[in-house]
C-alpha cells in the first residue's frame, strides 16, 4: 500500500506519525510512493472514523466534494489556496520516505470543478497558457471532453504555466527549486528516518540519514507561531545549515536546541561538521564524485550536476574568485560550449553562483576531463587546477579520472585564437559565443606558428600567451555590458592617441538572446617586458633598504615624508638622490606616461562615452557620499571580521576606528572644494601592478577597473586624480611590503620595523614626489587638474584616503596578514593624533 500523510489534520503531528507507523515496513527491493492526494481523490481509508469526520468537516463541507471514502478535490482548493500551507505540505511530501508523486496542475495551484460528476472535477485540462482552451487544445471549446476552469480564483487566464514561468516568485518556480534541492541529497531518497518527538505537539521533527548526510526536518503544523526544543546532543559541535539559503545557524551544544517557526513554516537543515574558512585552507583536496555518464558525455547537459556539486568547495580556492568572504549557497552549470568536435574536447562553461547574502554572480570556467596517464599528468603538474576526481560508468567499464580547469590546455588556447582569427561562433543551449577581430590581428600574428601557454600568475583573470606576439586575457567573472578594458583599449588604439598600451587584436563575447553581451576574453599584442612596475619597485627597494641599513637611524621627523607637502620643491632631497638614484627618474617618467594617458582619454569630445563632463555640485556630492559610504562599510567590515585581525594589529585597527571624525574631515574638505576640474574616463584601478616595465619605459595595461565594483560603476566618468591616488597608494604598498619581507628574511642586519619604517616612508615620499612632478609637468593647464595647489592637495588627500579605506576592506576579506599596510597608510594620511603631536 502506498504511503500518504495528507489524510490528517495539520494542527497536530501525532496523527501523521501514527499513520506512518501503521504502514508496513518498506522492503529493500520495493519502491514506495508518497503523495498528497491519490490522483483522482484524497483517499481516507487508512485513517480512523473520527479523523475522517474531522477531514470532511475541515476540507469537504459540501457533500458533492466527497466520493466513496475520500475527497475529490485538488490540492490548492483543499488547502484554501493558502500558499504557505501548500508549501509546507509539499516540503513534507519531498522530505518523507518514498518516491514523491505530484499530480498534474498541483505544481501551479490549479483549481477544480466540484460540479462535474464522478472524479471529473479534478481531471480538467491542464492550464498551459492564457490562450484559447488554456493552451491545452486548439479545438472548439464545446468539443473538449471536460471544460476548463473559469472560477474567478483559479481562472486559467490567471493560473497557468506561462504566467508562473515568467515569475520567479511563483509556486511553479518554488516547486522547481524544491525538487532541485531534494535531488542534491541522497538522504531524502534512500535514507532512514528517525522522529524526534519534541514536547510541542504542533511541531513535526525528524532526521533523514544516509552515509555522511544528516538532514533535519522541522515543520510547524500550526497556523500560529510556535517554538520547539530539540534534543540534538548526539550532534554536538555540528552546525545546522539551512538548505534553501545555506545560512548557518548556531552550533549545537549540550542543551536542547531552540528554534522558533512561523505559522505553517518548515526548515530543512544539513547537520555539518565545522569547516575552516577559505582563507585558512592551505590546500584544496578535490572531492570524489560518481557520474552516471561516460567520460565522453561528462560535460554535456545531462551530466553537469555532478560537476556543479564540487564547485562550492573549489571556487574559494581559486585566485580569480572574487567572493571568498561570502558563503556560497549553490552553483549551477548553466552552459557548456564545446571548443571542438573531438570526443573529450575542452568546454567553456558558465557557472551561476548563488550566495546566502547578496546578488548572484556568473563565472567563466574552462572544463576538461582526463583519464589514465593524462589524468595523472594533470594531478602532478597542476594539482591546483583539479576540480574533482571522477568515477564514470562507461561502455568499457568503470573509468577513473579528473575534471580540471582547461585553461592550462594548449588545445583550449589554440581554439580561442582560431575562433577570433576566423570569426567563428559557437551556439549553446542558452546563448552563443561570438568572436571579433581588428585590423591589427594579421600584422601582430604574422605567419609564425603560435604555441599557447597559460601564464602561471593569476589575478582576477587568466592570461594565455601566444609566443611573443599575442596575449589573451580570459575574464573569469561575466558581467552584462561593455567591459571597460575592451572599450578603452579599442578607443586608444583605434584613434592612435596613446602608444603606451598593448594594441587590441580581437575579443570574444557571450550573448544570451537580445541581452547585452558579456565580455569573455580580450586579445592584445604582446609587450616584451622585464616584469611589471611593482616588481621593478620591489627590486629597487631591496637595494635601497640594504643601503639604508648601513646608515644611522633616520629620525621620523627629521625630513618631510608627506609627498603632498613636498610638491612645492623643485629639487629632490640630496639624501633621496643618493639612495633612490635612478628610480627617481623612473618614477618621474611613469608620472609623465600617466599624464599622457589622461590627456588622450580627455581629448575626444565627439564620443559621449569619453567626452569630459563639468565638475558639478551634484557629482561632487555624489563622490562625497560614496566616500562616506565606503568609510561606513569599512568600519562594519572591521567589526564583523575582528576574529581574523592579527592580534598585533588589533590596537592599530581600534585607533583608526577612534579617528573616524578626522577621516570624515578629509572628505568634508573635498566637499567644500570649489575647483573647476572635469570628470572623465580613467584607468579606474591604476597601480604599479598595472604597468609593464620594458627596461627603458612603461606600458599601461588592464583597464578593467576595480574588480569588486559593478561594471556600470567602473565605466563611470571620474576624477583623473583618482588614478594618481592609486599610484601613490601603490608606492606605499611597495615600500611597506618590501620592508616587512626583507626584515623577515633577516637581510637588514640589526634593523627592526621601528627603525626601518621611517626609511620606508622616506622612499615612498620621494618616489611619490617624483611621480607627481612628472604628472603635473605633463598635464599643466589640463582641465582635469586643479589650478590651485590647495585644491590639488585637498582632492588628493580625499582620494588617497578613499583608496586606503577600500584596501582596508579588501585585505580584511582576502589577506588579513596584509592589513598593516592600509592601516599604516590611513595613519600616515591623518598624521599624528592630537595627543601624539603634543608629545
PDB file of N, CA, C and O in Angstrom, residues 128-188:
ATOM      1  N   UNK A 128      -2.005  25.590 -19.524  1.00  0.00           N
ATOM      2  CA  UNK A 128      -0.670  25.923 -20.009  1.00  0.00           C
ATOM      3  C   UNK A 128      -0.484  27.418 -20.223  1.00  0.00           C
ATOM      4  O   UNK A 128       0.600  27.947 -20.014  1.00  0.00           O
ATOM      5  N   UNK A 129      -1.519  28.079 -20.682  1.00  0.00           N
ATOM      6  CA  UNK A 129      -1.377  29.496 -21.019  1.00  0.00           C
ATOM      7  C   UNK A 129      -2.729  30.181 -20.910  1.00  0.00           C
ATOM      8  O   UNK A 129      -3.754  29.540 -20.649  1.00  0.00           O
ATOM      9  N   UNK A 130      -2.736  31.503 -21.122  1.00  0.00           N
ATOM     10  CA  UNK A 130      -3.986  32.270 -21.063  1.00  0.00           C
ATOM     11  C   UNK A 130      -4.712  32.270 -22.400  1.00  0.00           C
ATOM     12  O   UNK A 130      -5.681  32.999 -22.575  1.00  0.00           O
ATOM     13  N   UNK A 131      -4.267  31.433 -23.341  1.00  0.00           N
ATOM     14  CA  UNK A 131      -4.870  31.384 -24.671  1.00  0.00           C
ATOM     15  C   UNK A 131      -6.148  30.543 -24.669  1.00  0.00           C
ATOM     16  O   UNK A 131      -6.612  30.072 -23.633  1.00  0.00           O
ATOM     17  N   UNK A 132      -6.661  30.321 -25.852  1.00  0.00           N
ATOM     18  CA  UNK A 132      -7.885  29.531 -26.048  1.00  0.00           C
ATOM     19  C   UNK A 132      -7.727  28.137 -25.435  1.00  0.00           C
ATOM     20  O   UNK A 132      -6.699  27.479 -25.596  1.00  0.00           O
ATOM     21  N   UNK A 133      -8.725  27.704 -24.693  1.00  0.00           N
ATOM     22  CA  UNK A 133      -8.729  26.408 -24.022  1.00  0.00           C
ATOM     23  C   UNK A 133      -7.518  26.226 -23.091  1.00  0.00           C
ATOM     24  O   UNK A 133      -7.020  25.120 -22.907  1.00  0.00           O
ATOM     25  N   UNK A 134      -7.066  27.320 -22.520  1.00  0.00           N
ATOM     26  CA  UNK A 134      -5.927  27.324 -21.590  1.00  0.00           C
ATOM     27  C   UNK A 134      -4.662  26.774 -22.243  1.00  0.00           C
ATOM     28  O   UNK A 134      -3.761  26.283 -21.562  1.00  0.00           O
ATOM     29  N   UNK A 135      -4.575  26.875 -23.581  1.00  0.00           N
ATOM     30  CA  UNK A 135      -3.410  26.364 -24.285  1.00  0.00           C
ATOM     31  C   UNK A 135      -3.351  24.860 -24.365  1.00  0.00           C
ATOM     32  O   UNK A 135      -2.382  24.290 -24.869  1.00  0.00           O
ATOM     33  N   UNK A 136      -4.395  24.184 -23.916  1.00  0.00           N
ATOM     34  CA  UNK A 136      -4.421  22.714 -23.888  1.00  0.00           C
ATOM     35  C   UNK A 136      -4.787  22.130 -25.247  1.00  0.00           C
ATOM     36  O   UNK A 136      -4.297  21.080 -25.650  1.00  0.00           O
ATOM     37  N   UNK A 137      -5.648  22.846 -25.980  1.00  0.00           N
ATOM     38  CA  UNK A 137      -6.139  22.350 -27.264  1.00  0.00           C
ATOM     39  C   UNK A 137      -6.593  23.529 -28.111  1.00  0.00           C
ATOM     40  O   UNK A 137      -7.011  24.564 -27.593  1.00  0.00           O
ATOM     41  N   UNK A 138      -6.511  23.353 -29.431  1.00  0.00           N
ATOM     42  CA  UNK A 138      -6.991  24.387 -30.354  1.00  0.00           C
ATOM     43  C   UNK A 138      -8.390  24.077 -30.869  1.00  0.00           C
ATOM     44  O   UNK A 138      -8.905  24.776 -31.748  1.00  0.00           O
ATOM     45  N   UNK A 139      -9.018  23.049 -30.309  1.00  0.00           N
ATOM     46  CA  UNK A 139     -10.348  22.652 -30.767  1.00  0.00           C
ATOM     47  C   UNK A 139     -11.412  23.647 -30.322  1.00  0.00           C
ATOM     48  O   UNK A 139     -11.158  24.537 -29.496  1.00  0.00           O
ATOM     49  N   UNK A 140     -12.604  23.500 -30.871  1.00  0.00           N
ATOM     50  CA  UNK A 140     -13.757  24.271 -30.421  1.00  0.00           C
ATOM     51  C   UNK A 140     -13.980  23.980 -28.935  1.00  0.00           C
ATOM     52  O   UNK A 140     -14.009  22.812 -28.533  1.00  0.00           O
ATOM     53  N   UNK A 141     -14.101  25.010 -28.082  1.00  0.00           N
ATOM     54  CA  UNK A 141     -14.269  24.760 -26.644  1.00  0.00           C
ATOM     55  C   UNK A 141     -15.391  23.772 -26.320  1.00  0.00           C
ATOM     56  O   UNK A 141     -15.312  23.038 -25.331  1.00  0.00           O
ATOM     57  N   UNK A 142     -16.446  23.721 -27.174  1.00  0.00           N
ATOM     58  CA  UNK A 142     -17.560  22.803 -26.911  1.00  0.00           C
ATOM     59  C   UNK A 142     -17.176  21.345 -27.174  1.00  0.00           C
ATOM     60  O   UNK A 142     -17.887  20.439 -26.754  1.00  0.00           O
ATOM     61  N   UNK A 143     -16.071  21.131 -27.895  1.00  0.00           N
ATOM     62  CA  UNK A 143     -15.643  19.777 -28.216  1.00  0.00           C
ATOM     63  C   UNK A 143     -14.750  19.170 -27.134  1.00  0.00           C
ATOM     64  O   UNK A 143     -14.441  17.983 -27.196  1.00  0.00           O
ATOM     65  N   UNK A 144     -14.306  19.967 -26.174  1.00  0.00           N
ATOM     66  CA  UNK A 144     -13.476  19.432 -25.104  1.00  0.00           C
ATOM     67  C   UNK A 144     -14.251  18.411 -24.287  1.00  0.00           C
ATOM     68  O   UNK A 144     -15.448  18.577 -24.010  1.00  0.00           O
ATOM     69  N   UNK A 145     -13.581  17.343 -23.911  1.00  0.00           N
ATOM     70  CA  UNK A 145     -14.242  16.304 -23.105  1.00  0.00           C
ATOM     71  C   UNK A 145     -14.676  16.870 -21.773  1.00  0.00           C
ATOM     72  O   UNK A 145     -15.763  16.578 -21.265  1.00  0.00           O
ATOM     73  N   UNK A 146     -13.813  17.699 -21.169  1.00  0.00           N
ATOM     74  CA  UNK A 146     -14.133  18.373 -19.915  1.00  0.00           C
ATOM     75  C   UNK A 146     -13.844  19.856 -20.076  1.00  0.00           C
ATOM     76  O   UNK A 146     -12.895  20.235 -20.766  1.00  0.00           O
ATOM     77  N   UNK A 147     -14.662  20.711 -19.454  1.00  0.00           N
ATOM     78  CA  UNK A 147     -14.453  22.159 -19.598  1.00  0.00           C
ATOM     79  C   UNK A 147     -13.228  22.625 -18.817  1.00  0.00           C
ATOM     80  O   UNK A 147     -12.786  21.982 -17.866  1.00  0.00           O
ATOM     81  N   UNK A 148     -12.674  23.763 -19.235  1.00  0.00           N
ATOM     82  CA  UNK A 148     -11.559  24.363 -18.497  1.00  0.00           C
ATOM     83  C   UNK A 148     -12.087  25.113 -17.283  1.00  0.00           C
ATOM     84  O   UNK A 148     -13.279  25.417 -17.190  1.00  0.00           O
ATOM     85  N   UNK A 149     -11.205  25.436 -16.355  1.00  0.00           N
ATOM     86  CA  UNK A 149     -11.594  26.095 -15.102  1.00  0.00           C
ATOM     87  C   UNK A 149     -11.775  27.589 -15.360  1.00  0.00           C
ATOM     88  O   UNK A 149     -10.856  28.266 -15.842  1.00  0.00           O
ATOM     89  N   UNK A 150     -12.967  28.102 -15.029  1.00  0.00           N
ATOM     90  CA  UNK A 150     -13.218  29.535 -15.183  1.00  0.00           C
ATOM     91  C   UNK A 150     -13.649  30.171 -13.859  1.00  0.00           C
ATOM     92  O   UNK A 150     -14.127  31.300 -13.835  1.00  0.00           O
ATOM     93  N   UNK A 151     -13.464  29.439 -12.757  1.00  0.00           N
ATOM     94  CA  UNK A 151     -13.727  30.009 -11.432  1.00  0.00           C
ATOM     95  C   UNK A 151     -12.827  31.227 -11.238  1.00  0.00           C
ATOM     96  O   UNK A 151     -11.656  31.233 -11.629  1.00  0.00           O
ATOM     97  N   UNK A 152     -13.358  32.290 -10.631  1.00  0.00           N
ATOM     98  CA  UNK A 152     -12.620  33.541 -10.524  1.00  0.00           C
ATOM     99  C   UNK A 152     -11.265  33.361  -9.846  1.00  0.00           C
ATOM    100  O   UNK A 152     -10.253  33.927 -10.271  1.00  0.00           O
ATOM    101  N   UNK A 153     -11.206  32.572  -8.797  1.00  0.00           N
ATOM    102  CA  UNK A 153      -9.968  32.423  -8.027  1.00  0.00           C
ATOM    103  C   UNK A 153      -8.932  31.578  -8.748  1.00  0.00           C
ATOM    104  O   UNK A 153      -7.729  31.792  -8.578  1.00  0.00           O
ATOM    105  N   UNK A 154      -9.394  30.626  -9.571  1.00  0.00           N
ATOM    106  CA  UNK A 154      -8.471  29.702 -10.236  1.00  0.00           C
ATOM    107  C   UNK A 154      -8.580  29.794 -11.755  1.00  0.00           C
ATOM    108  O   UNK A 154      -8.245  28.845 -12.458  1.00  0.00           O
ATOM    109  N   UNK A 155      -9.008  30.924 -12.268  1.00  0.00           N
ATOM    110  CA  UNK A 155      -9.237  31.081 -13.704  1.00  0.00           C
ATOM    111  C   UNK A 155      -7.972  30.767 -14.495  1.00  0.00           C
ATOM    112  O   UNK A 155      -6.858  31.132 -14.097  1.00  0.00           O
ATOM    113  N   UNK A 156      -8.144  30.092 -15.628  1.00  0.00           N
ATOM    114  CA  UNK A 156      -6.981  29.673 -16.415  1.00  0.00           C
ATOM    115  C   UNK A 156      -6.168  30.849 -16.943  1.00  0.00           C
ATOM    116  O   UNK A 156      -4.974  30.707 -17.253  1.00  0.00           O
ATOM    117  N   UNK A 157      -6.781  32.046 -17.060  1.00  0.00           N
ATOM    118  CA  UNK A 157      -6.008  33.202 -17.515  1.00  0.00           C
ATOM    119  C   UNK A 157      -5.096  33.761 -16.424  1.00  0.00           C
ATOM    120  O   UNK A 157      -4.193  34.538 -16.706  1.00  0.00           O
ATOM    121  N   UNK A 158      -5.353  33.353 -15.192  1.00  0.00           N
ATOM    122  CA  UNK A 158      -4.503  33.778 -14.073  1.00  0.00           C
ATOM    123  C   UNK A 158      -3.562  32.675 -13.631  1.00  0.00           C
ATOM    124  O   UNK A 158      -2.360  32.893 -13.442  1.00  0.00           O
ATOM    125  N   UNK A 159      -4.106  31.466 -13.468  1.00  0.00           N
ATOM    126  CA  UNK A 159      -3.312  30.324 -13.027  1.00  0.00           C
ATOM    127  C   UNK A 159      -2.939  29.503 -14.255  1.00  0.00           C
ATOM    128  O   UNK A 159      -3.751  28.731 -14.764  1.00  0.00           O
ATOM    129  N   UNK A 160      -1.716  29.685 -14.754  1.00  0.00           N
ATOM    130  CA  UNK A 160      -1.245  28.894 -15.879  1.00  0.00           C
ATOM    131  C   UNK A 160       0.282  28.833 -15.874  1.00  0.00           C
ATOM    132  O   UNK A 160       0.948  29.641 -15.218  1.00  0.00           O
ATOM    133  N   UNK A 161       0.819  27.877 -16.603  1.00  0.00           N
ATOM    134  CA  UNK A 161       2.263  27.646 -16.607  1.00  0.00           C
ATOM    135  C   UNK A 161       3.010  28.841 -17.185  1.00  0.00           C
ATOM    136  O   UNK A 161       4.045  29.260 -16.664  1.00  0.00           O
ATOM    137  N   UNK A 162       2.497  29.407 -18.269  1.00  0.00           N
ATOM    138  CA  UNK A 162       3.176  30.517 -18.927  1.00  0.00           C
ATOM    139  C   UNK A 162       3.355  31.701 -17.976  1.00  0.00           C
ATOM    140  O   UNK A 162       4.441  32.293 -17.891  1.00  0.00           O
ATOM    141  N   UNK A 163       2.308  32.055 -17.238  1.00  0.00           N
ATOM    142  CA  UNK A 163       2.384  33.192 -16.320  1.00  0.00           C
ATOM    143  C   UNK A 163       3.346  32.909 -15.171  1.00  0.00           C
ATOM    144  O   UNK A 163       4.148  33.765 -14.778  1.00  0.00           O
ATOM    145  N   UNK A 164       3.283  31.687 -14.627  1.00  0.00           N
ATOM    146  CA  UNK A 164       4.139  31.376 -13.486  1.00  0.00           C
ATOM    147  C   UNK A 164       5.588  31.165 -13.900  1.00  0.00           C
ATOM    148  O   UNK A 164       6.509  31.406 -13.120  1.00  0.00           O
ATOM    149  N   UNK A 165       5.816  30.717 -15.129  1.00  0.00           N
ATOM    150  CA  UNK A 165       7.177  30.546 -15.600  1.00  0.00           C
ATOM    151  C   UNK A 165       7.887  31.895 -15.730  1.00  0.00           C
ATOM    152  O   UNK A 165       9.111  31.983 -15.616  1.00  0.00           O
ATOM    153  N   UNK A 166       7.128  32.948 -15.949  1.00  0.00           N
ATOM    154  CA  UNK A 166       7.704  34.291 -16.091  1.00  0.00           C
ATOM    155  C   UNK A 166       7.892  34.987 -14.749  1.00  0.00           C
ATOM    156  O   UNK A 166       8.473  36.075 -14.698  1.00  0.00           O
ATOM    157  N   UNK A 167       7.416  34.376 -13.665  1.00  0.00           N
ATOM    158  CA  UNK A 167       7.507  34.986 -12.340  1.00  0.00           C
ATOM    159  C   UNK A 167       8.330  34.091 -11.426  1.00  0.00           C
ATOM    160  O   UNK A 167       7.881  33.015 -11.037  1.00  0.00           O
ATOM    161  N   UNK A 168       9.548  34.514 -11.108  1.00  0.00           N
ATOM    162  CA  UNK A 168      10.441  33.681 -10.295  1.00  0.00           C
ATOM    163  C   UNK A 168       9.937  33.466  -8.872  1.00  0.00           C
ATOM    164  O   UNK A 168      10.501  32.655  -8.143  1.00  0.00           O
ATOM    165  N   UNK A 169       8.903  34.196  -8.461  1.00  0.00           N
ATOM    166  CA  UNK A 169       8.355  34.024  -7.112  1.00  0.00           C
ATOM    167  C   UNK A 169       7.089  33.171  -7.115  1.00  0.00           C
ATOM    168  O   UNK A 169       6.416  33.047  -6.094  1.00  0.00           O
ATOM    169  N   UNK A 170       6.760  32.565  -8.236  1.00  0.00           N
ATOM    170  CA  UNK A 170       5.530  31.784  -8.359  1.00  0.00           C
ATOM    171  C   UNK A 170       5.679  30.425  -7.687  1.00  0.00           C
ATOM    172  O   UNK A 170       6.789  29.979  -7.354  1.00  0.00           O
ATOM    173  N   UNK A 171       4.559  29.743  -7.526  1.00  0.00           N
ATOM    174  CA  UNK A 171       4.569  28.399  -6.943  1.00  0.00           C
ATOM    175  C   UNK A 171       5.333  27.436  -7.847  1.00  0.00           C
ATOM    176  O   UNK A 171       6.035  26.537  -7.355  1.00  0.00           O
ATOM    177  N   UNK A 172       5.211  27.587  -9.154  1.00  0.00           N
ATOM    178  CA  UNK A 172       5.911  26.711 -10.079  1.00  0.00           C
ATOM    179  C   UNK A 172       7.425  26.782  -9.870  1.00  0.00           C
ATOM    180  O   UNK A 172       8.105  25.750  -9.810  1.00  0.00           O
ATOM    181  N   UNK A 173       7.954  27.993  -9.772  1.00  0.00           N
ATOM    182  CA  UNK A 173       9.395  28.135  -9.561  1.00  0.00           C
ATOM    183  C   UNK A 173       9.795  27.635  -8.177  1.00  0.00           C
ATOM    184  O   UNK A 173      10.882  27.075  -8.017  1.00  0.00           O
ATOM    185  N   UNK A 174       8.946  27.819  -7.190  1.00  0.00           N
ATOM    186  CA  UNK A 174       9.260  27.306  -5.860  1.00  0.00           C
ATOM    187  C   UNK A 174       9.339  25.783  -5.889  1.00  0.00           C
ATOM    188  O   UNK A 174      10.232  25.184  -5.280  1.00  0.00           O
ATOM    189  N   UNK A 175       8.428  25.157  -6.617  1.00  0.00           N
ATOM    190  CA  UNK A 175       8.450  23.699  -6.735  1.00  0.00           C
ATOM    191  C   UNK A 175       9.712  23.233  -7.465  1.00  0.00           C
ATOM    192  O   UNK A 175      10.309  22.212  -7.116  1.00  0.00           O
ATOM    193  N   UNK A 176      10.101  23.950  -8.489  1.00  0.00           N
ATOM    194  CA  UNK A 176      11.330  23.594  -9.202  1.00  0.00           C
ATOM    195  C   UNK A 176      12.530  23.631  -8.270  1.00  0.00           C
ATOM    196  O   UNK A 176      13.393  22.734  -8.291  1.00  0.00           O
ATOM    197  N   UNK A 177      12.611  24.684  -7.464  1.00  0.00           N
ATOM    198  CA  UNK A 177      13.746  24.792  -6.540  1.00  0.00           C
ATOM    199  C   UNK A 177      13.695  23.690  -5.484  1.00  0.00           C
ATOM    200  O   UNK A 177      14.736  23.152  -5.084  1.00  0.00           O
ATOM    201  N   UNK A 178      12.496  23.343  -5.031  1.00  0.00           N
ATOM    202  CA  UNK A 178      12.345  22.279  -4.039  1.00  0.00           C
ATOM    203  C   UNK A 178      12.821  20.948  -4.611  1.00  0.00           C
ATOM    204  O   UNK A 178      13.551  20.196  -3.954  1.00  0.00           O
ATOM    205  N   UNK A 179      12.433  20.658  -5.840  1.00  0.00           N
ATOM    206  CA  UNK A 179      12.830  19.406  -6.477  1.00  0.00           C
ATOM    207  C   UNK A 179      14.341  19.373  -6.687  1.00  0.00           C
ATOM    208  O   UNK A 179      14.998  18.362  -6.422  1.00  0.00           O
ATOM    209  N   UNK A 180      14.898  20.486  -7.171  1.00  0.00           N
ATOM    210  CA  UNK A 180      16.345  20.541  -7.407  1.00  0.00           C
ATOM    211  C   UNK A 180      17.118  20.362  -6.105  1.00  0.00           C
ATOM    212  O   UNK A 180      18.163  19.688  -6.083  1.00  0.00           O
ATOM    213  N   UNK A 181      16.604  20.933  -5.021  1.00  0.00           N
ATOM    214  CA  UNK A 181      17.282  20.814  -3.736  1.00  0.00           C
ATOM    215  C   UNK A 181      17.219  19.374  -3.228  1.00  0.00           C
ATOM    216  O   UNK A 181      18.215  18.839  -2.725  1.00  0.00           O
ATOM    217  N   UNK A 182      16.084  18.740  -3.363  1.00  0.00           N
ATOM    218  CA  UNK A 182      15.953  17.346  -2.914  1.00  0.00           C
ATOM    219  C   UNK A 182      16.914  16.429  -3.665  1.00  0.00           C
ATOM    220  O   UNK A 182      17.497  15.510  -3.083  1.00  0.00           O
ATOM    221  N   UNK A 183      17.110  16.690  -4.948  1.00  0.00           N
ATOM    222  CA  UNK A 183      17.974  15.847  -5.766  1.00  0.00           C
ATOM    223  C   UNK A 183      19.437  15.953  -5.378  1.00  0.00           C
ATOM    224  O   UNK A 183      20.244  15.091  -5.738  1.00  0.00           O
ATOM    225  N   UNK A 184      19.798  16.985  -4.616  1.00  0.00           N
ATOM    226  CA  UNK A 184      21.188  17.157  -4.215  1.00  0.00           C
ATOM    227  C   UNK A 184      21.572  16.249  -3.052  1.00  0.00           C
ATOM    228  O   UNK A 184      22.763  16.080  -2.764  1.00  0.00           O
ATOM    229  N   UNK A 185      20.585  15.654  -2.373  1.00  0.00           N
ATOM    230  CA  UNK A 185      20.863  14.871  -1.173  1.00  0.00           C
ATOM    231  C   UNK A 185      20.254  13.484  -1.304  1.00  0.00           C
ATOM    232  O   UNK A 185      19.037  13.336  -1.474  1.00  0.00           O
ATOM    233  N   UNK A 186      21.106  12.480  -1.197  1.00  0.00           N
ATOM    234  CA  UNK A 186      20.639  11.104  -1.304  1.00  0.00           C
ATOM    235  C   UNK A 186      19.829  10.674  -0.074  1.00  0.00           C
ATOM    236  O   UNK A 186      19.088   9.705  -0.142  1.00  0.00           O
ATOM    237  N   UNK A 187      20.000  11.391   1.032  1.00  0.00           N
ATOM    238  CA  UNK A 187      19.290  11.011   2.260  1.00  0.00           C
ATOM    239  C   UNK A 187      17.773  11.064   2.079  1.00  0.00           C
ATOM    240  O   UNK A 187      17.042  10.287   2.701  1.00  0.00           O
ATOM    241  N   UNK A 188      17.276  11.974   1.236  1.00  0.00           N
ATOM    242  CA  UNK A 188      15.835  12.068   1.033  1.00  0.00           C
ATOM    243  C   UNK A 188      15.285  10.843   0.304  1.00  0.00           C
ATOM    244  O   UNK A 188      14.201  10.361   0.603  1.00  0.00           O
TER     245      UNK A 188
END
